PDB file of C-alpha atoms and ligand atoms in Angstrom:
ATOM      1  CA  MET V   1       0.267   0.317   0.189  1.00 84.00           C
ATOM      2  CA  THR V   2       1.938   3.166  -1.197  1.00 93.00           C
ATOM      3  CA  ILE V   3       0.204   6.459   1.046  1.00 97.00           C
ATOM      4  CA  VAL V   4       0.187   9.679  -0.606  1.00 97.00           C
ATOM      5  CA  HIS V   5      -1.903  11.527   1.606  1.00 98.00           C
ATOM      6  CA  HIS V   6      -1.717  11.442   5.248  1.00 98.00           C
ATOM      7  CA  LEU V   7      -2.964  12.787   8.339  1.00 97.00           C
ATOM      8  CA  SER V   8      -1.887  16.588   9.763  1.00 95.00           C
ATOM      9  CA  ASP V   9       0.484  16.977  12.420  1.00 94.00           C
ATOM     10  CA  GLN V  10      -2.198  19.174  14.188  1.00 92.00           C
ATOM     11  CA  LEU V  11      -5.037  15.834  14.331  1.00 94.00           C
ATOM     12  CA  LEU V  12      -2.070  13.748  15.481  1.00 95.00           C
ATOM     13  CA  MET V  13      -1.399  16.047  17.844  1.00 92.00           C
ATOM     14  CA  ALA V  14      -5.508  16.032  19.248  1.00 92.00           C
ATOM     15  CA  HIS V  15      -5.177  12.853  18.909  1.00 93.00           C
ATOM     16  CA  ALA V  16      -2.161  11.921  21.579  1.00 93.00           C
ATOM     17  CA  ALA V  17      -3.962  14.548  23.819  1.00 90.00           C
ATOM     18  CA  GLY V  18      -7.483  12.492  24.120  1.00 90.00           C
ATOM     19  CA  GLN V  19      -8.990  15.519  22.233  1.00 90.00           C
ATOM     20  CA  LEU V  20     -10.459  14.642  19.289  1.00 92.00           C
ATOM     21  CA  PRO V  21     -14.414  13.541  19.277  1.00 92.00           C
ATOM     22  CA  GLU V  22     -14.725   9.780  18.607  1.00 95.00           C
ATOM     23  CA  ALA V  23     -15.416   9.632  15.252  1.00 95.00           C
ATOM     24  CA  PHE V  24     -12.240  11.573  14.155  1.00 95.00           C
ATOM     25  CA  GLY V  25     -10.271   9.556  16.622  1.00 96.00           C
ATOM     26  CA  LEU V  26     -11.576   6.379  14.616  1.00 97.00           C
ATOM     27  CA  LEU V  27     -10.336   6.952  11.419  1.00 97.00           C
ATOM     28  CA  VAL V  28      -7.034   8.791  13.330  1.00 97.00           C
ATOM     29  CA  ALA V  29      -6.862   5.078  14.420  1.00 97.00           C
ATOM     30  CA  THR V  30      -7.331   3.099  11.391  1.00 98.00           C
ATOM     31  CA  HIS V  31      -4.936   5.145   9.168  1.00 98.00           C
ATOM     32  CA  VAL V  32      -2.336   5.389  11.274  1.00 98.00           C
ATOM     33  CA  SER V  33      -2.755   1.209  11.923  1.00 97.00           C
ATOM     34  CA  LEU V  34      -1.736   1.116   8.289  1.00 97.00           C
ATOM     35  CA  CYS V  35       0.598   3.816   7.692  1.00 98.00           C
ATOM     36  CA  ASP V  36       4.021   3.520   9.506  1.00 97.00           C
ATOM     37  CA  GLU V  37       5.107   7.482   8.823  1.00 97.00           C
ATOM     38  CA  CYS V  38       1.905   8.576  11.077  1.00 98.00           C
ATOM     39  CA  ARG V  39       2.226   6.005  13.252  1.00 97.00           C
ATOM     40  CA  ILE V  40       6.011   7.114  13.975  1.00 97.00           C
ATOM     41  CA  ARG V  41       4.959  10.772  14.249  1.00 96.00           C
ATOM     42  CA  LEU V  42       1.663   9.825  16.703  1.00 96.00           C
ATOM     43  CA  GLU V  43       4.403   8.212  18.953  1.00 96.00           C
ATOM     44  CA  ALA V  44       6.698  11.271  19.391  1.00 94.00           C
ATOM     45  CA  PHE V  45       3.325  13.692  19.955  1.00 93.00           C
ATOM     46  CA  GLU V  46       2.929  10.749  22.438  1.00 92.00           C
ATOM     47  CA  ALA V  47       6.056  11.276  24.137  1.00 91.00           C
ATOM     48  CA  VAL V  48       6.022  14.490  24.111  1.00 84.00           C
ATOM     49  CA  GLY V  49       2.580  14.827  26.162  1.00 79.00           C
ATOM     50  CA  GLY V  50       4.447  11.911  28.151  1.00 74.00           C
ATOM     51  CA  ALA V  51       7.603  14.372  29.389  1.00 76.00           C
ATOM     52  CA  LEU V  52       5.128  17.081  29.909  1.00 73.00           C
ATOM     53  CA  LEU V  53       3.837  15.520  32.235  1.00 66.00           C
ATOM     54  CA  ASP V  54       6.927  13.448  33.904  1.00 69.00           C
ATOM     55  CA  ARG V  55       8.124  17.329  34.616  1.00 67.00           C
ATOM     56  CA  CYS V  56       5.277  18.079  36.487  1.00 60.00           C
ATOM     57  CA  ASP V  57       5.234  14.299  38.460  1.00 54.00           C
ATOM     58  CA  SER V  58       7.330  12.841  40.362  1.00 53.00           C
ATOM     59  CA  VAL V  59       5.905   8.970  40.032  1.00 52.00           C
ATOM     60  CA  PRO V  60       6.616   6.891  37.161  1.00 58.00           C
ATOM     61  CA  VAL V  61       3.658   7.813  34.725  1.00 57.00           C
ATOM     62  CA  ASP V  62       1.442   4.781  33.907  1.00 70.00           C
ATOM     63  CA  GLU V  63      -1.477   4.094  31.247  1.00 72.00           C
ATOM     64  CA  ALA V  64      -4.017   5.315  33.217  1.00 73.00           C
ATOM     65  CA  ARG V  65      -2.498   7.899  34.647  1.00 69.00           C
ATOM     66  CA  LEU V  66      -1.748   9.512  31.127  1.00 66.00           C
ATOM     67  CA  GLU V  67      -4.696   8.764  30.140  1.00 73.00           C
ATOM     68  CA  ALA V  68      -6.838  10.595  33.160  1.00 70.00           C
ATOM     69  CA  CYS V  69      -3.567  13.671  32.894  1.00 60.00           C
ATOM     70  CA  LEU V  70      -4.506  13.962  29.533  1.00 64.00           C
ATOM     71  CA  ALA V  71      -8.073  14.468  29.974  1.00 70.00           C
ATOM     72  CA  ARG V  72      -7.768  16.781  32.659  1.00 66.00           C
ATOM     73  CA  ILE V  73      -5.773  18.951  30.621  1.00 62.00           C
ATOM     74  CA  GLY V  74      -7.607  18.695  27.809  1.00 63.00           C
ATOM     75  CA  GLY V  75     -10.971  19.064  29.623  1.00 60.00           C
ATOM     76  CA  LEU V  76     -12.469  15.926  28.442  1.00 53.00           C
ATOM     77  CA  ALA V  77     -13.077  12.253  29.133  1.00 55.00           C
ATOM     78  CA  PRO V  78     -10.352   9.633  27.738  1.00 58.00           C
ATOM     79  CA  GLU V  79     -10.990   8.917  24.582  1.00 62.00           C
ATOM     80  CA  PRO V  80     -12.456   4.979  24.824  1.00 68.00           C
ATOM     81  CA  ARG V  81      -9.836   2.187  22.919  1.00 70.00           C
ATOM     82  CA  PRO V  82     -11.050   0.043  20.467  1.00 69.00           C
ATOM     83  CA  ALA V  83     -10.816  -3.577  22.022  1.00 71.00           C
ATOM     84  CA  PRO V  84      -7.823  -5.477  19.906  1.00 67.00           C
ATOM     85  CA  VAL V  85      -9.126  -7.768  17.777  1.00 60.00           C
ATOM     86  CA  PRO V  86      -7.225 -11.233  16.711  1.00 60.00           C
ATOM     87  CA  PRO V  87      -6.215 -11.154  13.141  1.00 55.00           C
ATOM     88  CA  ARG V  88      -7.710 -13.022  10.186  1.00 50.00           C
ATOM     89  CA  ALA V  89      -7.398 -13.649   6.923  1.00 61.00           C
ATOM     90  CA  ARG V  90      -6.796 -11.392   4.567  1.00 73.00           C
ATOM     91  CA  PRO V  91      -9.546  -9.140   5.929  1.00 89.00           C
ATOM     92  CA  LEU V  92     -10.310  -5.138   4.611  1.00 94.00           C
ATOM     93  CA  PHE V  93     -11.305  -3.485   8.012  1.00 96.00           C
ATOM     94  CA  PRO V  94      -8.060  -2.024   9.975  1.00 95.00           C
ATOM     95  CA  ALA V  95      -8.233  -3.850  13.516  1.00 95.00           C
ATOM     96  CA  PRO V  96      -9.913  -0.525  14.791  1.00 96.00           C
ATOM     97  CA  LEU V  97     -12.581   0.077  12.580  1.00 96.00           C
ATOM     98  CA  ASP V  98     -13.586  -4.049  12.820  1.00 95.00           C
ATOM     99  CA  ALA V  99     -14.268  -3.212  16.570  1.00 94.00           C
ATOM    100  CA  TYR V 100     -16.737  -0.673  15.232  1.00 95.00           C
ATOM    101  CA  VAL V 101     -18.364  -2.797  12.770  1.00 94.00           C
ATOM    102  CA  GLY V 102     -18.358  -6.380  14.474  1.00 92.00           C
ATOM    103  CA  GLY V 103     -16.255  -7.951  11.729  1.00 93.00           C
ATOM    104  CA  ASP V 104     -15.510  -6.963   8.202  1.00 94.00           C
ATOM    105  CA  LEU V 105     -17.246  -6.103   5.023  1.00 93.00           C
ATOM    106  CA  ASP V 106     -20.151  -9.068   5.458  1.00 93.00           C
ATOM    107  CA  LYS V 107     -21.748  -7.622   8.596  1.00 94.00           C
ATOM    108  CA  VAL V 108     -21.821  -3.532   7.703  1.00 96.00           C
ATOM    109  CA  ARG V 109     -26.076  -3.229   7.145  1.00 94.00           C
ATOM    110  CA  TRP V 110     -25.526  -0.198   4.424  1.00 96.00           C
ATOM    111  CA  ARG V 111     -28.281   2.036   3.508  1.00 94.00           C
ATOM    112  CA  PRO V 112     -28.816   2.993   0.027  1.00 92.00           C
ATOM    113  CA  VAL V 113     -28.178   7.118  -0.045  1.00 86.00           C
ATOM    114  CA  GLY V 114     -29.018   7.295  -4.066  1.00 85.00           C
ATOM    115  CA  MET V 115     -27.375   6.634  -7.191  1.00 86.00           C
ATOM    116  CA  GLY V 116     -25.833   3.345  -6.101  1.00 91.00           C
ATOM    117  CA  VAL V 117     -24.020   4.651  -2.848  1.00 91.00           C
ATOM    118  CA  ARG V 118     -24.668   3.101  -0.010  1.00 93.00           C
ATOM    119  CA  GLN V 119     -23.975   4.322   3.686  1.00 93.00           C
ATOM    120  CA  ALA V 120     -23.438   2.906   7.094  1.00 95.00           C
ATOM    121  CA  VAL V 121     -23.497   5.130  10.100  1.00 94.00           C
ATOM    122  CA  LEU V 122     -21.434   4.162  12.916  1.00 96.00           C
ATOM    123  CA  ARG V 123     -21.979   4.304  16.355  1.00 93.00           C
ATOM    124  CA  THR V 124     -19.606   6.638  17.813  1.00 93.00           C
ATOM    125  CA  GLY V 125     -19.970   9.643  20.601  1.00 91.00           C
ATOM    126  CA  ARG V 126     -21.366  13.126  20.391  1.00 86.00           C
ATOM    127  CA  GLY V 127     -19.492  15.502  18.117  1.00 86.00           C
ATOM    128  CA  ALA V 128     -18.168  14.078  15.153  1.00 91.00           C
ATOM    129  CA  THR V 129     -20.782  11.399  12.665  1.00 93.00           C
ATOM    130  CA  ALA V 130     -18.377   8.327  10.885  1.00 96.00           C
ATOM    131  CA  ARG V 131     -19.687   6.583   8.657  1.00 95.00           C
ATOM    132  CA  LEU V 132     -18.683   3.888   5.682  1.00 96.00           C
ATOM    133  CA  LEU V 133     -19.033   4.797   1.721  1.00 95.00           C
ATOM    134  CA  TYR V 134     -19.527   2.445  -0.793  1.00 96.00           C
ATOM    135  CA  ILE V 135     -19.257   3.985  -3.946  1.00 95.00           C
ATOM    136  CA  PRO V 136     -19.891   1.646  -6.691  1.00 96.00           C
ATOM    137  CA  ALA V 137     -16.687   1.734  -9.714  1.00 97.00           C
ATOM    138  CA  GLY V 138     -16.957   4.948 -11.933  1.00 96.00           C
ATOM    139  CA  GLN V 139     -19.919   6.562  -9.651  1.00 94.00           C
ATOM    140  CA  ALA V 140     -19.987  10.341  -8.238  1.00 92.00           C
ATOM    141  CA  VAL V 141     -20.551  11.463  -4.897  1.00 87.00           C
ATOM    142  CA  PRO V 142     -23.290  14.628  -5.182  1.00 77.00           C
ATOM    143  CA  ASP V 143     -20.927  17.520  -5.146  1.00 80.00           C
ATOM    144  CA  HIS V 144     -21.181  19.187  -1.471  1.00 80.00           C
ATOM    145  CA  GLY V 145     -19.464  21.731   0.823  1.00 83.00           C
ATOM    146  CA  HIS V 146     -18.580  21.574   4.403  1.00 86.00           C
ATOM    147  CA  ARG V 147     -19.796  23.266   7.451  1.00 85.00           C
ATOM    148  CA  GLY V 148     -16.862  21.889   9.308  1.00 89.00           C
ATOM    149  CA  LEU V 149     -14.112  19.186   9.008  1.00 91.00           C
ATOM    150  CA  GLU V 150     -14.334  16.230   6.884  1.00 93.00           C
ATOM    151  CA  LEU V 151     -11.775  13.353   6.895  1.00 95.00           C
ATOM    152  CA  THR V 152     -12.112  10.396   4.282  1.00 96.00           C
ATOM    153  CA  LEU V 153      -9.708   7.240   4.571  1.00 98.00           C
ATOM    154  CA  VAL V 154      -9.816   4.378   1.370  1.00 98.00           C
ATOM    155  CA  LEU V 155     -10.344   1.126   2.581  1.00 97.00           C
ATOM    156  CA  GLN V 156     -10.780  -0.347  -1.121  1.00 97.00           C
ATOM    157  CA  GLY V 157     -10.303   1.045  -4.442  1.00 97.00           C
ATOM    158  CA  ALA V 158      -9.617   4.876  -5.304  1.00 97.00           C
ATOM    159  CA  PHE V 159     -11.713   8.537  -5.533  1.00 97.00           C
ATOM    160  CA  ARG V 160     -10.675  11.189  -7.319  1.00 96.00           C
ATOM    161  CA  ASP V 161     -11.922  14.944  -7.079  1.00 94.00           C
ATOM    162  CA  GLU V 162     -10.914  18.915  -7.922  1.00 92.00           C
ATOM    163  CA  SER V 163      -7.644  18.604  -6.070  1.00 92.00           C
ATOM    164  CA  ASP V 164      -6.320  15.158  -6.149  1.00 95.00           C
ATOM    165  CA  ARG V 165      -6.433  11.416  -6.909  1.00 97.00           C
ATOM    166  CA  PHE V 166      -7.121   9.054  -3.389  1.00 98.00           C
ATOM    167  CA  GLY V 167      -5.876   5.418  -3.111  1.00 97.00           C
ATOM    168  CA  PRO V 168      -5.939   2.713  -0.371  1.00 97.00           C
ATOM    169  CA  GLY V 169      -4.923   3.858   2.271  1.00 98.00           C
ATOM    170  CA  ASP V 170      -4.814   7.672   1.641  1.00 98.00           C
ATOM    171  CA  VAL V 171      -6.976  10.387   3.866  1.00 98.00           C
ATOM    172  CA  GLU V 172      -8.434  13.671   1.941  1.00 96.00           C
ATOM    173  CA  ILE V 173      -8.955  16.160   4.870  1.00 95.00           C
ATOM    174  CA  ALA V 174     -11.945  18.597   3.571  1.00 92.00           C
ATOM    175  CA  ASP V 175     -12.893  21.820   5.499  1.00 88.00           C
ATOM    176  CA  PRO V 176     -15.281  24.670   4.797  1.00 86.00           C
ATOM    177  CA  SER V 177     -12.992  26.107   2.108  1.00 88.00           C
ATOM    178  CA  VAL V 178     -13.369  22.989  -0.084  1.00 88.00           C
ATOM    179  CA  LYS V 179     -16.135  22.116  -2.157  1.00 87.00           C
ATOM    180  CA  HIS V 180     -15.893  18.867  -4.442  1.00 89.00           C
ATOM    181  CA  THR V 181     -16.985  15.866  -6.193  1.00 91.00           C
ATOM    182  CA  PRO V 182     -15.641  12.977  -5.721  1.00 93.00           C
ATOM    183  CA  VAL V 183     -16.090  10.000  -8.192  1.00 95.00           C
ATOM    184  CA  ALA V 184     -14.335   6.868  -7.468  1.00 97.00           C
ATOM    185  CA  GLU V 185     -12.475   5.438 -10.054  1.00 97.00           C
ATOM    186  CA  ALA V 186     -13.526   2.573 -12.963  1.00 95.00           C
ATOM    187  CA  GLY V 187     -12.110  -1.134 -11.967  1.00 93.00           C
ATOM    188  CA  ALA V 188     -12.998  -1.527  -8.476  1.00 93.00           C
ATOM    189  CA  ASP V 189     -15.998  -0.591  -5.953  1.00 96.00           C
ATOM    190  CA  CYS V 190     -14.776   2.718  -3.613  1.00 97.00           C
ATOM    191  CA  ILE V 191     -15.028   1.477  -0.075  1.00 97.00           C
ATOM    192  CA  CYS V 192     -14.144   4.969   2.349  1.00 97.00           C
ATOM    193  CA  LEU V 193     -14.529   5.450   6.154  1.00 97.00           C
ATOM    194  CA  ALA V 194     -15.529   8.892   6.532  1.00 95.00           C
ATOM    195  CA  ALA V 195     -15.842  11.585   9.760  1.00 95.00           C
ATOM    196  CA  THR V 196     -17.580  14.894   9.718  1.00 93.00           C
ATOM    197  CA  ASP V 197     -18.527  17.312  12.092  1.00 88.00           C
ATOM    198  CA  ALA V 198     -21.276  18.960  10.749  1.00 79.00           C
ATOM    199  CA  PRO V 199     -23.603  18.272   8.442  1.00 69.00           C
ATOM    200  CA  LEU V 200     -22.277  18.022   4.538  1.00 67.00           C
ATOM    201  CA  ARG V 201     -23.542  20.805   2.002  1.00 68.00           C
ATOM    202  CA  PHE V 202     -25.240  19.799  -1.037  1.00 61.00           C
ATOM    203  CA  THR V 203     -25.274  22.029  -4.413  1.00 60.00           C
ATOM    204  CA  GLY V 204     -28.041  19.662  -5.824  1.00 57.00           C
ATOM    205  CA  LEU V 205     -31.762  19.853  -4.749  1.00 50.00           C
ATOM    206  CA  ILE V 206     -32.525  15.814  -4.317  1.00 48.00           C
ATOM    207  CA  PRO V 207     -29.661  15.554  -1.961  1.00 50.00           C
ATOM    208  CA  LYS V 208     -30.869  18.510  -0.203  1.00 53.00           C
ATOM    209  CA  LEU V 209     -34.123  16.969   0.327  1.00 50.00           C
ATOM    210  CA  ALA V 210     -32.870  13.248   0.621  1.00 50.00           C
ATOM    211  CA  GLN V 211     -30.480  15.046   3.337  1.00 54.00           C
ATOM    212  CA  PRO V 212     -32.607  15.062   6.886  1.00 53.00           C
ATOM    213  CA  PHE V 213     -33.247  10.648   5.740  1.00 48.00           C
ATOM    214  CA  VAL V 214     -30.168   9.722   5.322  1.00 48.00           C
ATOM    215  CA  ARG V 215     -28.194  11.183   8.009  1.00 50.00           C
ATOM    216  CA  ILE V 216     -25.233  12.558   5.652  1.00 50.00           C
TER     217      ILE V 216
HETATM  218 ZN1   ZN P 301      -0.335   8.533   7.296  1.00 84.18          ZN
HETATM  219 ZN1   ZN P 302     -17.011  16.507   1.189  1.00 84.18          ZN
END
């Protein structure tokens, strides 16, 4: 897997401090499980956090103390860590995602969004929404803008939009300045994990009408 588009330092730092909403944390953990580069950067940020804590606390810092201390600094409850899952033969979903779906692709309860696109909203805490998206090869997702932050991690296939091409393991970071029409490449159907902290802003009338029903 050749990953071209990575997580930003801000996202990795916020994740290290347990400050991301659960849906973003899930996406970060899933990308990090696929990407050595981001795993090394995340470990560096976690080490910096640990060193800061060591300086104000002379007793050894264990995992639980670190969590609790970071939670106090962030003013938030510690982010739930997905339970480890034993490896299986060629799963599509990395372990952090597998824990939320309760298995691999065959366990996903898809709902149609229109034009062959399907989604499955995952159960996460408040503040952001995580969903799996299934985009048939060659199909476009309705063009839309963003009120907040949208992270999209490709698990299978690839998509292109106005900015670039995103293949397996790549993350697209879209903020309110981005308006795009992602199109799945021909060949394999595209499966993505997407996390958003605000509803998307659709340009066309039909998706706008459907929006309250599909929670996109
Ligand atoms: Zn990465
Ligand atoms: Zn988008």
